[in-house]
Tab-separated table of C-alpha atoms in Angstrom:
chain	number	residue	atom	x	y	z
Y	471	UNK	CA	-29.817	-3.466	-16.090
Y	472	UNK	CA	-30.438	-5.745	-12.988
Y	473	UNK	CA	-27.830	-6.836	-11.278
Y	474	UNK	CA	-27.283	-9.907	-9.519
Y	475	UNK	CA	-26.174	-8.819	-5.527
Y	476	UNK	CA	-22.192	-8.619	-4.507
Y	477	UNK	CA	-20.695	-8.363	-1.564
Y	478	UNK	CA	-17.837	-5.364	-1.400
Y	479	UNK	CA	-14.931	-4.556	1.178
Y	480	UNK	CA	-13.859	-0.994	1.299
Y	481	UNK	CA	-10.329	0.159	2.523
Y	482	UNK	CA	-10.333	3.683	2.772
Y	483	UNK	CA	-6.985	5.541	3.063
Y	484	UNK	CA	-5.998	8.573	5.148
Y	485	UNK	CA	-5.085	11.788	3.562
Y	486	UNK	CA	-6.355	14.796	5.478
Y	487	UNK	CA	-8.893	17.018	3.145
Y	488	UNK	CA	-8.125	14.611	0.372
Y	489	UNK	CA	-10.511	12.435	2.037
Y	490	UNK	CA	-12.974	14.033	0.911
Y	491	UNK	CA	-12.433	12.129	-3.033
Y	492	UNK	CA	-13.063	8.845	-0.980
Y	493	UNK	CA	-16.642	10.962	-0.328
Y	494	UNK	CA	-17.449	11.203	-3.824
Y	495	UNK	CA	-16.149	7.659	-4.031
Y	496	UNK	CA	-18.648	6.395	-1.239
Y	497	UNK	CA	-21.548	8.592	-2.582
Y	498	UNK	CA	-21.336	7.519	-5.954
Y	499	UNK	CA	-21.113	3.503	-4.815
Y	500	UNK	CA	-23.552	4.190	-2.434
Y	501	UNK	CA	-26.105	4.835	-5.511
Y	502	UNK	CA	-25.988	1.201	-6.569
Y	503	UNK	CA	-28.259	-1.252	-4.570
Y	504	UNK	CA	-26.561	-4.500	-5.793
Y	505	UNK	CA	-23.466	-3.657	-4.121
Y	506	UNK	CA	-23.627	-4.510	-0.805
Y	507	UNK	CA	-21.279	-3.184	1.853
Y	508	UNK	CA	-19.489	-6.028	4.383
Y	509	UNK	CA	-16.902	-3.777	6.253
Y	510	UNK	CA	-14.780	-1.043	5.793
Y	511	UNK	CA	-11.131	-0.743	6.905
Y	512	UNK	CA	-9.965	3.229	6.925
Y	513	UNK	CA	-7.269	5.128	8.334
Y	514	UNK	CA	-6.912	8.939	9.225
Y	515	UNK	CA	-9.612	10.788	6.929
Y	516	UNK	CA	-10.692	6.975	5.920
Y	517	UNK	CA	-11.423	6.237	9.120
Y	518	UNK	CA	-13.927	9.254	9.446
Y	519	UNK	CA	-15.795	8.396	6.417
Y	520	UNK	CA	-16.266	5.106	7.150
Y	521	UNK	CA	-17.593	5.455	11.225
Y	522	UNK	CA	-19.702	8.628	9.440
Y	523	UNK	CA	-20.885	5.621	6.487
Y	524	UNK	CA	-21.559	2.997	8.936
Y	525	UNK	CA	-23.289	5.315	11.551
Y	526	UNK	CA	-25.726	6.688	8.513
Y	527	UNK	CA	-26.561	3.187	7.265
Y	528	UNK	CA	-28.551	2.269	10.638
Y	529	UNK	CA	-30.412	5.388	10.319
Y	530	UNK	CA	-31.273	5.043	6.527
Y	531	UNK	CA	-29.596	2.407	4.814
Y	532	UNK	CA	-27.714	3.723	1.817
Y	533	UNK	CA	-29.594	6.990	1.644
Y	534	UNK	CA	-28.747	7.957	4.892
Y	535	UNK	CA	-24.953	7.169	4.871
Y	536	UNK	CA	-24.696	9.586	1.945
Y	537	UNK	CA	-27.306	11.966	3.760
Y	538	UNK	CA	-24.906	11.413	7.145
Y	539	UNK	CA	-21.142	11.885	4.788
Y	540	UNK	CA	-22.761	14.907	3.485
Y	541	UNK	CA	-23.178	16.658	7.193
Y	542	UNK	CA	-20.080	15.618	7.800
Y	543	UNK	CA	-17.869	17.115	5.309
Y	544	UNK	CA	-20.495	20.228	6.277
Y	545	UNK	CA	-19.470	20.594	9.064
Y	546	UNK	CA	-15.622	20.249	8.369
Y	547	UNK	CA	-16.013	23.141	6.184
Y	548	UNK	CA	-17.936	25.238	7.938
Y	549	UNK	CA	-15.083	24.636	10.861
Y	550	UNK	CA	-12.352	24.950	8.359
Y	551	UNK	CA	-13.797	28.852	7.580
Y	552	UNK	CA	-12.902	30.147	10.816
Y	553	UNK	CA	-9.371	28.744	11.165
Y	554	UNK	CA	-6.268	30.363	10.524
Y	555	UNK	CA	-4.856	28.240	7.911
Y	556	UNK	CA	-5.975	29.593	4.898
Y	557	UNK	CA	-4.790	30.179	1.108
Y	558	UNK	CA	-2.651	33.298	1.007
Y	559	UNK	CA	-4.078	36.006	-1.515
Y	560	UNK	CA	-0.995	35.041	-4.031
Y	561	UNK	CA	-2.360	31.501	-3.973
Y	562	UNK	CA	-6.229	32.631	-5.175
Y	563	UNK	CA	-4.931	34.429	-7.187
Y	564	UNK	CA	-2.931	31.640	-9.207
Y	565	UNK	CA	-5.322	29.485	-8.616
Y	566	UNK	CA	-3.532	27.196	-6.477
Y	567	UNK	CA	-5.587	25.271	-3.663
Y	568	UNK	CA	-2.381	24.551	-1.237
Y	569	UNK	CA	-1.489	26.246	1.729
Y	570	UNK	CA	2.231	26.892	0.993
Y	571	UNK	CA	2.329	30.820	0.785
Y	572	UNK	CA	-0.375	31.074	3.981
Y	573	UNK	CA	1.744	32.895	6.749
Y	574	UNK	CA	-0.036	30.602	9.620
Y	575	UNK	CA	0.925	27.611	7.783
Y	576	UNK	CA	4.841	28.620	7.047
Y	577	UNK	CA	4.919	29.765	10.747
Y	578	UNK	CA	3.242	26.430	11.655
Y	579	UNK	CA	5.817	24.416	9.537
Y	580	UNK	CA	8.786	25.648	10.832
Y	581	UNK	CA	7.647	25.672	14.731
Y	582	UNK	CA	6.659	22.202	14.186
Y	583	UNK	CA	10.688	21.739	13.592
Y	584	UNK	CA	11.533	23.248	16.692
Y	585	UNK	CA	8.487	22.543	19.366
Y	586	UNK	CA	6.460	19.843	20.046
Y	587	UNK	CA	3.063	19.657	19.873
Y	588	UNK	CA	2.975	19.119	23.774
Y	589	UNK	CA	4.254	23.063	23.269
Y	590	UNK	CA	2.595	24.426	20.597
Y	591	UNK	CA	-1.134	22.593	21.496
Y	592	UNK	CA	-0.695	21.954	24.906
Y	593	UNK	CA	-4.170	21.639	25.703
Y	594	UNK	CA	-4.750	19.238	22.682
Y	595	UNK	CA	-7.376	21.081	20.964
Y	596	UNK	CA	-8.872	19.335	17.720
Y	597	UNK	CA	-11.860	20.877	15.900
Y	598	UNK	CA	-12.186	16.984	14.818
Y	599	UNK	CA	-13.167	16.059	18.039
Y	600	UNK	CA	-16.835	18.283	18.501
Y	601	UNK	CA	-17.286	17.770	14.609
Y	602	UNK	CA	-17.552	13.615	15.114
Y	603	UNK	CA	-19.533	14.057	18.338
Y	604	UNK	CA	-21.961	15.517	16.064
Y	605	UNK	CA	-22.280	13.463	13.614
Y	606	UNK	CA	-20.973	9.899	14.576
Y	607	UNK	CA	-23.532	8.264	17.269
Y	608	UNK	CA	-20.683	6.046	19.169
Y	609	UNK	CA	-22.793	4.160	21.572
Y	610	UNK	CA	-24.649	2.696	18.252
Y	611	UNK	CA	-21.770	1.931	16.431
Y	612	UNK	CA	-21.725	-1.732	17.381
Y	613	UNK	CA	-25.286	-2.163	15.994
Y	614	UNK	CA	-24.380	-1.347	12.319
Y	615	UNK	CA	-24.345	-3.775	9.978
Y	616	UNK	CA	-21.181	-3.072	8.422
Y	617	UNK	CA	-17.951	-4.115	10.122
Y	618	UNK	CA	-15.565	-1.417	10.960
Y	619	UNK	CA	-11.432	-1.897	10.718
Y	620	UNK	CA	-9.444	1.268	12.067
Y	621	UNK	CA	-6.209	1.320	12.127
Y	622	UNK	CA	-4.226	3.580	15.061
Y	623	UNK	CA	-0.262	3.196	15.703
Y	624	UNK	CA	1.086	2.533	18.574
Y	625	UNK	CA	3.952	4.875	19.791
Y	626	UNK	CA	5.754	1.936	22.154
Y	627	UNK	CA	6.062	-0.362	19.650
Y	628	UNK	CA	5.611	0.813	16.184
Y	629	UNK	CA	2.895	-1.521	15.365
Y	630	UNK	CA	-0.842	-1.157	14.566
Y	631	UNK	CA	-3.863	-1.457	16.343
Y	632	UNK	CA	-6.809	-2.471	14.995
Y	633	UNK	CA	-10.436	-1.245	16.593
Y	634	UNK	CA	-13.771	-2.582	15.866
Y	635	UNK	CA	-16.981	-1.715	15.796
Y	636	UNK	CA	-17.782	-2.365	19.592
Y	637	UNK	CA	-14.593	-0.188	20.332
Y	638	UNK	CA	-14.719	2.681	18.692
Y	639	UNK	CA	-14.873	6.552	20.099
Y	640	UNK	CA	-14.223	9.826	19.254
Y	641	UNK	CA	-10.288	9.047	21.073
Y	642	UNK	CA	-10.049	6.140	18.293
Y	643	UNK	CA	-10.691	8.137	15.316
Y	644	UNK	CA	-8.645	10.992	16.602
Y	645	UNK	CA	-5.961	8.667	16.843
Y	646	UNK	CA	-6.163	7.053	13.530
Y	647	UNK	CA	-5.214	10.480	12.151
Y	648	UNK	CA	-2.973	11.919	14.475
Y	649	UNK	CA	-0.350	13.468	12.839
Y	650	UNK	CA	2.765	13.348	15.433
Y	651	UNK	CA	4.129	17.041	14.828
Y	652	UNK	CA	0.571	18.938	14.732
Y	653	UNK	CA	-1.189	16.809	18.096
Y	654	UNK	CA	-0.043	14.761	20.499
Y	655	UNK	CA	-0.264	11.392	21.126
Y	656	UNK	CA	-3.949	9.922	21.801
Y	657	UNK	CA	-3.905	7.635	24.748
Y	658	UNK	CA	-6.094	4.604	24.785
Y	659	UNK	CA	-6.262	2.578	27.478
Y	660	UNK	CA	-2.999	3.836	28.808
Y	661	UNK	CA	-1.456	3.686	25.035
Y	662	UNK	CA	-0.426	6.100	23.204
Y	663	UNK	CA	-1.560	6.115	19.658
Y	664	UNK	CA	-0.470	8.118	16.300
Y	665	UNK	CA	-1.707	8.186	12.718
Y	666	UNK	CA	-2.667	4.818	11.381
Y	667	UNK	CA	-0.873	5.335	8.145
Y	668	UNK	CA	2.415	4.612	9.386
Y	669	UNK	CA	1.382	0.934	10.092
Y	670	UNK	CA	-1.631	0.296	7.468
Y	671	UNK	CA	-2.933	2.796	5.230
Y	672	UNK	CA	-5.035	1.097	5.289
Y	673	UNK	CA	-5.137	-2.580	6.920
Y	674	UNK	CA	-5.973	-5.231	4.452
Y	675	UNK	CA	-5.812	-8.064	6.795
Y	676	UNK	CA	-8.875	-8.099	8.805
Y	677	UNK	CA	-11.088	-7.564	5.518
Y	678	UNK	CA	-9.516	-11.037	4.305
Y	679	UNK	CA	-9.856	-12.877	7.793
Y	680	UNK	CA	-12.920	-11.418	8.816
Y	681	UNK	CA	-15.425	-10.145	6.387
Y	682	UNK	CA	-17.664	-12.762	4.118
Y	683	UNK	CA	-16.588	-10.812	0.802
Y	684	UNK	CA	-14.688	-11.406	-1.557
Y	685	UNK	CA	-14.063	-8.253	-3.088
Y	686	UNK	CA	-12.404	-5.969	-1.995
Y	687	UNK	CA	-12.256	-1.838	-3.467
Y	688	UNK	CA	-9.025	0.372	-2.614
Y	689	UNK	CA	-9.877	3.747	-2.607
Y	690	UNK	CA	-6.394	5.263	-2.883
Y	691	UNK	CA	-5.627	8.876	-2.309
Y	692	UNK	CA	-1.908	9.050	-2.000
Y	693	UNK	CA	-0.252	8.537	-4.953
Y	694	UNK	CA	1.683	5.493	-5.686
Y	695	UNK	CA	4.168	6.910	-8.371
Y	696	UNK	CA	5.565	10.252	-9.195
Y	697	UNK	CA	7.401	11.095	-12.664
Y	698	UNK	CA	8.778	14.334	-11.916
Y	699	UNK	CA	11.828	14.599	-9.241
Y	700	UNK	CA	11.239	16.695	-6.726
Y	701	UNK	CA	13.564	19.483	-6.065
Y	702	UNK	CA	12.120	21.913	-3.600
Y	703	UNK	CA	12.374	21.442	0.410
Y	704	UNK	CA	8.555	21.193	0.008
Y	705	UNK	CA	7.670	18.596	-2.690
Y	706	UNK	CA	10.667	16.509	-1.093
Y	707	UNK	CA	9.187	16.771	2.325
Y	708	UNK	CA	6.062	16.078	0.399
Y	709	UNK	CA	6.926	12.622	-1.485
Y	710	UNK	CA	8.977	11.587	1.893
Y	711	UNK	CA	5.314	11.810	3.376
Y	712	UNK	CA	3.925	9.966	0.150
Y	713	UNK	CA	6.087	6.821	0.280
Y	714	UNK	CA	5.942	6.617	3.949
Y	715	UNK	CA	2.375	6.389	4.251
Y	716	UNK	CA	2.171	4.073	0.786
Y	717	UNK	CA	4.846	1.614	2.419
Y	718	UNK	CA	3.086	-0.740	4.770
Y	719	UNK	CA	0.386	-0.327	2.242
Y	720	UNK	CA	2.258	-2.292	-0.585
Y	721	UNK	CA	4.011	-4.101	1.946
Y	722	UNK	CA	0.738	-5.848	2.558
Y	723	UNK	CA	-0.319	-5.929	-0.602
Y	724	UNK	CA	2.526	-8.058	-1.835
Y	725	UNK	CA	2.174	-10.291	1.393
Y	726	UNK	CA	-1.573	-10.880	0.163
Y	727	UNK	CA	-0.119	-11.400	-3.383
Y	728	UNK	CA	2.014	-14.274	-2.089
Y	729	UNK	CA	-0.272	-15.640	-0.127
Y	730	UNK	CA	-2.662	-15.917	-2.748
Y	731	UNK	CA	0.137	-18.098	-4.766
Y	732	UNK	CA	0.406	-20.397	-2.601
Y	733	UNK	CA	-2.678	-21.040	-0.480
Y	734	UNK	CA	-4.925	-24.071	-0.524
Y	735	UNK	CA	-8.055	-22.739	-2.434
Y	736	UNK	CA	-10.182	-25.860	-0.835
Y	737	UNK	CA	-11.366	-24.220	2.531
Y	738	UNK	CA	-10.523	-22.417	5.609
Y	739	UNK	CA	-8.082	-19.860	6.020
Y	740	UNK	CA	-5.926	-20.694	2.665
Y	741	UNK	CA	-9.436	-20.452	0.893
Y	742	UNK	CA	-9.788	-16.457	2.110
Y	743	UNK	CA	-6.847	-15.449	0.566
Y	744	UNK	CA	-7.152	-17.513	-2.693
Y	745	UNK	CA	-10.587	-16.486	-3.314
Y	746	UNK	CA	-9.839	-12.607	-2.490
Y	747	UNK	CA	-10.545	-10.108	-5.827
Y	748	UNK	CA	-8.809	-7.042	-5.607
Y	749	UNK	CA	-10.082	-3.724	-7.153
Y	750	UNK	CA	-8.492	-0.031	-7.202
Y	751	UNK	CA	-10.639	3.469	-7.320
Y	752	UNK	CA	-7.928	6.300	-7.533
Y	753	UNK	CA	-7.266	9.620	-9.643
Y	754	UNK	CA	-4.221	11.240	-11.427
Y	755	UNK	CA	-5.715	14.362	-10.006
Y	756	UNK	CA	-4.893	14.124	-6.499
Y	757	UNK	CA	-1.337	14.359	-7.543
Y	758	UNK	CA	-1.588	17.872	-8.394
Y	759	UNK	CA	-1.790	19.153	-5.021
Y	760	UNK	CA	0.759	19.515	-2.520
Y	761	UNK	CA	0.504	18.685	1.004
Y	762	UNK	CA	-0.622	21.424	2.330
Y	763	UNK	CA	-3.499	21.267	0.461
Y	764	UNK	CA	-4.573	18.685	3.175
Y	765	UNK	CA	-5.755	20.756	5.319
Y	766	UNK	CA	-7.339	23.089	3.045
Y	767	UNK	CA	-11.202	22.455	4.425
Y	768	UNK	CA	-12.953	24.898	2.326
Y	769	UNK	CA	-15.821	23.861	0.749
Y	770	UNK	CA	-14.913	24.919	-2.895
Y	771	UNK	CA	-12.055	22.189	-2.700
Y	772	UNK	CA	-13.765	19.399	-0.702
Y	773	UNK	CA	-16.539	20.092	-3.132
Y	774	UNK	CA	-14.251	19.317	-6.255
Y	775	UNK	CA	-12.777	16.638	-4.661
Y	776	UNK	CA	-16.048	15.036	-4.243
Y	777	UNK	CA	-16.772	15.506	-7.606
Y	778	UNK	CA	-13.833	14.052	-8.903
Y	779	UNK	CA	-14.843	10.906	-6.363
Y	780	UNK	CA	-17.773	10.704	-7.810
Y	781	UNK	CA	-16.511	10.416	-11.640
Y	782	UNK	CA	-13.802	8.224	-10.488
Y	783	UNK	CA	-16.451	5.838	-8.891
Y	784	UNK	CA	-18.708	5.849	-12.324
Y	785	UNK	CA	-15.389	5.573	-14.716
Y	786	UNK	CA	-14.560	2.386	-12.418
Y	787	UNK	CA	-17.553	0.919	-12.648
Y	788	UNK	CA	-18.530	1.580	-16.628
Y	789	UNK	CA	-15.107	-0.346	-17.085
Y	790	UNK	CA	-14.743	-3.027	-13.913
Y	791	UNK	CA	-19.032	-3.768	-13.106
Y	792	UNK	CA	-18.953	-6.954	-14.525
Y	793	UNK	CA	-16.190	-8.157	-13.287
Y	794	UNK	CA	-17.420	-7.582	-9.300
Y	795	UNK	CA	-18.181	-10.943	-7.888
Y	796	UNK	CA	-16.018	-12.481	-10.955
Y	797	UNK	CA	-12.488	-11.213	-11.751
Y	798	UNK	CA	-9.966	-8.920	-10.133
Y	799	UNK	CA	-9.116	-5.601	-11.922
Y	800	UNK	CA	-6.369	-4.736	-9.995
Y	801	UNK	CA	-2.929	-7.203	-10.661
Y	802	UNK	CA	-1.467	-7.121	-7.430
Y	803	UNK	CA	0.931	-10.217	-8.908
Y	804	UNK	CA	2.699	-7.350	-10.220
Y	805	UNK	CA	4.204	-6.022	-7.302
Y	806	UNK	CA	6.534	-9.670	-6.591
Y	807	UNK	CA	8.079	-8.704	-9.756
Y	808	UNK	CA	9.032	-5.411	-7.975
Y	809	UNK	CA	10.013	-6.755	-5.024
């Protein structure tokens, strides 16, 4: 069936390997020509897939930011193969795709409690950094149609930074997923930047104040709620990350849910926020692996992930299509009544 055009947001959260569901996500949306991309705010491994996205689209148009997000996560596998963090024979054995009975990444955990990163990396090495200078064309960046939000947080002040097109580099996307006890701090412009998810996994903002749509998709990788309590040193450490990352997330959500309430719907800024629809792309799968699992690269899992992106995306849109352009699917009243 032909569909009339909308205009889409994206905001693309961080979440190390994980990213690569928001792939499957962007590959799957990419598919349908009546959705037409404004901007993209990302963080961490959202971040990368949406400089990777935008960076395709000027050499191909939808086509080529799938053809460009499939090098990519290539290339992060093919780097992943020859590092030292991977599964332990006990966990391919059980089946399990986390890293928590790998001897590098135990004896990376617990060094990470006692040294800095400025000790244990003190030249700064990142695979990251050669993979993106392959496949991201910076100085072109600016050119793309789609309008880039990335999110980086400041270590002076606690608060986030957000880059633009025009802006970006390889030191910007490092940045945006620089996790403080595995790298140190990325300096920009004398700054000193870590992981955007402590300030805006991602940033909503920007999509409402500067983008022309009015929808806007969350593609959410960290899960929001947990029904099990967790008992182990590990799956606490793990839902401590969860809920810290998640925070300024809902934080701004409920801000936007407010503002919504009780902005002037006629026109100018009031008008964005009363006329934003809010939609959600996420999976009950991702909750099955640990954290460690993050930085599993190989290309079994990324594969699977993207697979389960992909079905995600389709489920979504079988149910939430018409309402694109129309309604919100996603109640984000809901979370005053938590508040």
């Amino acid at each position: 069936m032909e569909r009339s055009p909308v205009l889409i947001d994206l905001a693309l959260q961080g979440g190390g390997s994980h990213g690569a569901f928001t792939w499957g996500v962007l590959d799957r949306l990419l598919e349908e020509p009546w959705l037409h991309i404004a901007a993209i705010s990302g963080t961490s491994a959202g971040a990368m897939n949406a400089a990777v996205l935008a960076d395709g689209w000027l050499e191909g148009g939808a086509e080529g930011a799938r053809n460009a997000l499939d090098r990519y996560w290539q290339r992060v596998s093919r780097a992943a193969a020859f590092s030292p963090l991977q599964r332990s024979p006990l966990d391919r054995l059980m089946g399990r795709w986390t890293l928590d009975t790998s001897p590098v990444y135990v004896a990376m955990d617990l060094a990470s409690r006692l040294l800095s990163p400025y000790d244990l990396n003190p030249s700064g090495f990142n695979p990251l950094r050669r993979i993106l200078a392959e496949s991201i064309d910076f100085e072109r960046l600016s050119r793309s149609p789609i309008r880039l939000f990335i999110t980086a947080t400041s270590v002076r002040t606690g608060r986030g930074r957000i880059f633009r097109n025009g802006e970006i580099t390889p030191d910007v996307l490092l940045a945006s997923a620089c996790l403080p006890t595995m790298f140190a701090a990325i300096e920009i412009d004398g700054e000193p930047y870590w992981d955007g998810g402590f300030a805006g996994n991602p940033t909503i903002t920007p999509l409402v104040r500067e983008s022309d749509a009015h929808d806007t998709i969350l593609v959410q990788i960290n899960p929001p709620e947990r029904t099990e309590m967790p008992r182990t040193a590990t799956d606490i450490l793990n839902r401590l990350n969860e809920i810290s990352f998640n925070s300024p997330l809902m934080k701004e959500l409920r801000m936007i849910a407010l503002l919504r309430q009780v902005a002037d719907p006629g026109t100018g800024e009031g008008a964005r926020w009363a006329q934003m629809r809010t939609h959600r792309i996420r999976s009950d799968m991702l909750a099955q692996f640990g954290a460690s699992s993050k930085l599993n690269g190989e290309w079994d899992f990324v594969s699977m992930l993207r697979t389960e992106g992909r079905r995600a995306a389709d489920e979504f849109l079988d149910d939430c299509a018409d309402d694109l352009g129309e309604h919100s699917t996603a109640d984000l009243d809901v979370l005053l009544a938590e508040c």
